[in-house]
GROMACS .gro file of C-alpha atoms in nm:
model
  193
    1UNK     CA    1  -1.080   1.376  -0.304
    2UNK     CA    2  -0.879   1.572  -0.075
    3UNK     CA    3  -0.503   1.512  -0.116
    4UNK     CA    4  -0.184   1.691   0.129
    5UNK     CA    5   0.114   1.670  -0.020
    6UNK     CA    6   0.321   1.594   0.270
    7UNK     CA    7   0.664   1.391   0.152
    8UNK     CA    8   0.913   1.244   0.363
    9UNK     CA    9   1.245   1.388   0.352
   10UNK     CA   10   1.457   1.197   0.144
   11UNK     CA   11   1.684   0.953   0.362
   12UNK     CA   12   1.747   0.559   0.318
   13UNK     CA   13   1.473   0.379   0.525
   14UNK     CA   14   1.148   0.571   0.416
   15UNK     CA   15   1.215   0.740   0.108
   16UNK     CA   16   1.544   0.669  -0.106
   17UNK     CA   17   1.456   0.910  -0.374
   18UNK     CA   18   1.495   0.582  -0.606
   19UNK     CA   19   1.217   0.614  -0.929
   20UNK     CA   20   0.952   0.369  -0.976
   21UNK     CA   21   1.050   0.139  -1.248
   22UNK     CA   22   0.653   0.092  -1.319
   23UNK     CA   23   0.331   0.075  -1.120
   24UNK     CA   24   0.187  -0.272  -1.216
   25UNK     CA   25  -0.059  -0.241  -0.899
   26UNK     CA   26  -0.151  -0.064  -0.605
   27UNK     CA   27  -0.103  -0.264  -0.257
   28UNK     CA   28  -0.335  -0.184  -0.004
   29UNK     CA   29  -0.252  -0.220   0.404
   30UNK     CA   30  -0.359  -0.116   0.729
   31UNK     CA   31  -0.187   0.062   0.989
   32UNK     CA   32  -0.245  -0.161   1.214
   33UNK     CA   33  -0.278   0.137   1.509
   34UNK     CA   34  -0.644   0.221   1.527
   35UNK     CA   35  -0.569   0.537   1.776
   36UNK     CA   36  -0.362   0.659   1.484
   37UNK     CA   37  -0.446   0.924   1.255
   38UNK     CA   38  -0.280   0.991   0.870
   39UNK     CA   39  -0.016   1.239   1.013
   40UNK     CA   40   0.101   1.059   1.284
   41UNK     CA   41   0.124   0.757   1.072
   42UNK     CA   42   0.319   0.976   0.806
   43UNK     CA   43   0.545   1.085   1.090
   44UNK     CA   44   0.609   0.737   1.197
   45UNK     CA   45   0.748   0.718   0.888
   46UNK     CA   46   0.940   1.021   0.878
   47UNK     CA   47   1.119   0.855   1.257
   48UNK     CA   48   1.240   0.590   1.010
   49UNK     CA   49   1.552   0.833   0.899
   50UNK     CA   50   1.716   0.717   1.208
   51UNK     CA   51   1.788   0.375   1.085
   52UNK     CA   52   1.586   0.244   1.441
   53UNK     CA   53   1.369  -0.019   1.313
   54UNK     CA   54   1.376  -0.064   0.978
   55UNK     CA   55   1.252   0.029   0.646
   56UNK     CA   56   0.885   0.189   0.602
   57UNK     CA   57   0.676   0.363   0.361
   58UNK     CA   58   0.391   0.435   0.204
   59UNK     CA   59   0.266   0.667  -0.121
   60UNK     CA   60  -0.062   0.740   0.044
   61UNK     CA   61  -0.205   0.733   0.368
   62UNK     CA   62  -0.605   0.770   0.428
   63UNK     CA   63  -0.749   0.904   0.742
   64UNK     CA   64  -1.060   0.786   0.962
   65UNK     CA   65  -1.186   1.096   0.755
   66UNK     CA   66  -1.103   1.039   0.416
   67UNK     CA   67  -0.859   1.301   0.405
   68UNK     CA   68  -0.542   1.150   0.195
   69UNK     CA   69  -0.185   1.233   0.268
   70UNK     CA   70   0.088   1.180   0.002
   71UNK     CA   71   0.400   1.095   0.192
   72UNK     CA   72   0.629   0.964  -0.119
   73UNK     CA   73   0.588   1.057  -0.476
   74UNK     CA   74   0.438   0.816  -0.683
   75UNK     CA   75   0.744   0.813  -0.920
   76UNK     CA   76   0.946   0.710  -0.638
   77UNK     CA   77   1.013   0.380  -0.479
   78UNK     CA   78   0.818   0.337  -0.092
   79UNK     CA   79   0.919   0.095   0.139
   80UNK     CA   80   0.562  -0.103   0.197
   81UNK     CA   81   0.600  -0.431   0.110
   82UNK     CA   82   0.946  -0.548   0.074
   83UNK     CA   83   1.060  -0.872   0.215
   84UNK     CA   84   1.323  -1.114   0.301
   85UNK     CA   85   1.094  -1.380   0.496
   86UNK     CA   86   0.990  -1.692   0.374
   87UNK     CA   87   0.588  -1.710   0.271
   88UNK     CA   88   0.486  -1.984   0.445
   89UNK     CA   89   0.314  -2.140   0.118
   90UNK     CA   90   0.494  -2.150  -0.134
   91UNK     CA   91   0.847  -2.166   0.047
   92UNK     CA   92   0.975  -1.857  -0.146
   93UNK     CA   93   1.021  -1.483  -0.036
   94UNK     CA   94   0.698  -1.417  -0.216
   95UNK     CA   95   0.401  -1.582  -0.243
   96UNK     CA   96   0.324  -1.785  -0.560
   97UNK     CA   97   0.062  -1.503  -0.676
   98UNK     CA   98   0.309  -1.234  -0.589
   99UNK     CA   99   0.611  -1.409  -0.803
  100UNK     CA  100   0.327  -1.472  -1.109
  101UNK     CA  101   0.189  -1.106  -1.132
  102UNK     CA  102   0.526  -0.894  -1.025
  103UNK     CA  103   0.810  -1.171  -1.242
  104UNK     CA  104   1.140  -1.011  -1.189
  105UNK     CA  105   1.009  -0.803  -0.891
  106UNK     CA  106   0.927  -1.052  -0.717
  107UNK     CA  107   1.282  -1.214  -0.642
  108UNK     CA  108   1.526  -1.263  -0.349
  109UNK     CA  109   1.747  -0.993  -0.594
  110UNK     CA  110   1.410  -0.765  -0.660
  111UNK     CA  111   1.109  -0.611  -0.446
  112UNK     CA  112   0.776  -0.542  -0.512
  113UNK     CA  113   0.846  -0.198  -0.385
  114UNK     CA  114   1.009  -0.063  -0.717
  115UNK     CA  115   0.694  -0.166  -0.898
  116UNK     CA  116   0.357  -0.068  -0.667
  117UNK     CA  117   0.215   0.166  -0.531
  118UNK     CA  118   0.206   0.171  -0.134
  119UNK     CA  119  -0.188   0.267   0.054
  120UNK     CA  120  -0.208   0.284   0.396
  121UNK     CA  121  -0.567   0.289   0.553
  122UNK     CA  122  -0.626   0.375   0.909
  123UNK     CA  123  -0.838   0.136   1.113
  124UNK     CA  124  -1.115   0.247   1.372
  125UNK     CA  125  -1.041  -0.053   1.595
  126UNK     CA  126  -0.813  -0.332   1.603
  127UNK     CA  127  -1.010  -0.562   1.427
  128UNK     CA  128  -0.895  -0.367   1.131
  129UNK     CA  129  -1.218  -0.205   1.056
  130UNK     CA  130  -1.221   0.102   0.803
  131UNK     CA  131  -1.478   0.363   0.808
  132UNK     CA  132  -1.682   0.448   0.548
  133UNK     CA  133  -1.526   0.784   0.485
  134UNK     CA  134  -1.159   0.577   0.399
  135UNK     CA  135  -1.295   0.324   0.233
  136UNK     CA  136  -1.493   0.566  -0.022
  137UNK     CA  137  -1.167   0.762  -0.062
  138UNK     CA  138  -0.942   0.451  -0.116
  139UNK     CA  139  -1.171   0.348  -0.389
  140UNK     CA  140  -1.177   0.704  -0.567
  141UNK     CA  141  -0.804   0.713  -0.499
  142UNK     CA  142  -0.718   0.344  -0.628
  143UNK     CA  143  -0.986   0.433  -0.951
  144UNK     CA  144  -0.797   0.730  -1.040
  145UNK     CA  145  -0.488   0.554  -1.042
  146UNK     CA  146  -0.584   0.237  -1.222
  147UNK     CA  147  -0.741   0.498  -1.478
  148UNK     CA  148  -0.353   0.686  -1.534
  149UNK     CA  149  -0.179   0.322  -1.533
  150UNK     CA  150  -0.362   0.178  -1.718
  151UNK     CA  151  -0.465  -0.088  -1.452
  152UNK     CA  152  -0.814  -0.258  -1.394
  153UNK     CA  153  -0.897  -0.295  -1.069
  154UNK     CA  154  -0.791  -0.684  -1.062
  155UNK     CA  155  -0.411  -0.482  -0.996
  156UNK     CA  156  -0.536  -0.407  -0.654
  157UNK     CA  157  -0.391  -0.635  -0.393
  158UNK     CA  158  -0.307  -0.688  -0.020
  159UNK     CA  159   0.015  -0.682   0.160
  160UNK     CA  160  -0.070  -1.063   0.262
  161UNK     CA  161  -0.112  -1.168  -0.098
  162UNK     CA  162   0.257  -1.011  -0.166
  163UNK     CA  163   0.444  -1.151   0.134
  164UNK     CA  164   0.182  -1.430   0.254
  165UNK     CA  165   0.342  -1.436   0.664
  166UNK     CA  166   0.159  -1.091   0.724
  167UNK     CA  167  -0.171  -1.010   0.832
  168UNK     CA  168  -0.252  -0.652   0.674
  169UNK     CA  169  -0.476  -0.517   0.603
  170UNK     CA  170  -0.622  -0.763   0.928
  171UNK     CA  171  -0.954  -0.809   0.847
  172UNK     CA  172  -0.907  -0.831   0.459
  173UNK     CA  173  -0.670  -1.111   0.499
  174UNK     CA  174  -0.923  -1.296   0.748
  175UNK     CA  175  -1.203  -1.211   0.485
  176UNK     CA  176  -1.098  -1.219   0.140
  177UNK     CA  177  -1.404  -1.142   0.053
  178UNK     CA  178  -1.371  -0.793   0.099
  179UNK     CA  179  -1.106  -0.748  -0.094
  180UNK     CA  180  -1.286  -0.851  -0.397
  181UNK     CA  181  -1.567  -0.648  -0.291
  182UNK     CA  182  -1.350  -0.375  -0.251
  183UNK     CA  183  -1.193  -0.437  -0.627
  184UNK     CA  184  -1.608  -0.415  -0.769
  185UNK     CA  185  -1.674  -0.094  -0.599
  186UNK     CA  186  -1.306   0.038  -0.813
  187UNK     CA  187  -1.404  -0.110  -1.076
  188UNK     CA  188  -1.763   0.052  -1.105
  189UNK     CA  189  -1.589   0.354  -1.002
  190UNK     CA  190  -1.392   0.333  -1.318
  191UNK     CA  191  -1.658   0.219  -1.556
  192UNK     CA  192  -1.852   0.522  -1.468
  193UNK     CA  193  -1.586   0.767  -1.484
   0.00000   0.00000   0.00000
C-alpha cells in the first residue's frame, strides 16, 4: 500500500487543525469527477482556503491506480461529511442510522466529522464505477485502520447512510449491495492479517 503524505495547509474550510475526538468509523465517498485523478482532487481541496464554496475534506484519497494520498492527518478533523440539511427520512440532520451509531456526533450542535475518518475514491466513469486497483487499496487501507481502532469492518459506511439527501459514493448508494460486499472483502482482509 502506497501512501503520499500530501496535507493541506492548515486554513478553516479544508483542514482546521482541530483533533479527532475518536474514529468510530471510516466513511467512504466518491469524487464524483471521473476525469479526476487523487492530486487534483487533493488540490480541489487545497482551493477550499479561499472560503469560495464551502467546506471540504478528506483523510485519504485513492487513485484510478491505487496509489493513496493523505491530505489531512488522521488525528485531525476533515470536512467530508458534515451537514446542516434535512435527511429526507427521518426528518433530522442525520439519518436515523447516522444519529444511532455516531450519538452526540450526530446532532444539529455536533458533526460526524470530529469522529470518522474521511475516503475519497476516484471513479472511472460517472456511473461511479471504481477500478479494481482502488477498490483493492481501499480495502487494505480501511483493514489497516479498523485493525489500529479497534473497528470491525461493520464501522465502514457511506456518505448517504450519514446524511441520507446525497448520492456518494453513486453507485453504492443505488446498490447497497456493494457496500456490504465491500465490508466482507475488509473483513477477510482483517481475519487474515
Amino acid at each position: 500500500m502506497q501512501i503520499i503524505h500530501d496535507f493541506l495547509t492548515h486554513n478553516e474550510y479544508s483542514r482546521p487543525g482541530k483533533k479527532l475526538q475518536k474514529v468510530l468509523a471510516i466513511v467512504i465517498h466518491w469524487t464524483a469527477n471521473p476525469g479526476a485523478n487523487a492530486k487534483e482532487t487533493r488540490d480541489f481541496f487545497e482551493t477550499k482556503k479561499t472560503g469560495m464554496g464551502g467546506y471540504a475534506s478528506a483523510h485519504y484519497i485513492i487513485d484510478q491506480n491505487g496509489i493513496i494520498i493523505a491530505a489531512v492527518p488522521e488525528d485531525e478533523v476533515a470536512y467530508h461529511c458534515g451537514s446542516s440539511d434535512i435527511d429526507p427520512a427521518s426528518g433530522k440532520v442525520y439519518t436515523d442510522e447516522a444519529r444511532a451509531r455516531f450519538g452526540y456526533y450526530a446532532s444539529e450542535s455536533n458533526s460526524p466529522n470530529n469522529c470518522t475518518l474521511g475516503v475519497e475514491l476516484c471513479p472511472t466513469d460517472a456511473r461511479g464505477n471504481f477500478s479494481g486497483a482502488t477498490i483493492e487499496t481501499a480495502i487494505e487501507l480501511c483493514a489497516d485502520i479498523c485493525k489500529r481502532y479497534g473497528l470491525t469492518a461493520q464501522a465502514i459506511t457511506t456518505h448517504h447512510d450519514v446524511v441520507g439527501w446525497k448520492d456518494c459514493p453513486k453507485l453504492w448508494t443505488e446498490k447497497p449491495q456493494l457496500l456490504e460486499a465491500f465490508r466482507q472483502s475488509v473483513a477477510d482482509k482483517i481475519q487474515r492479517g
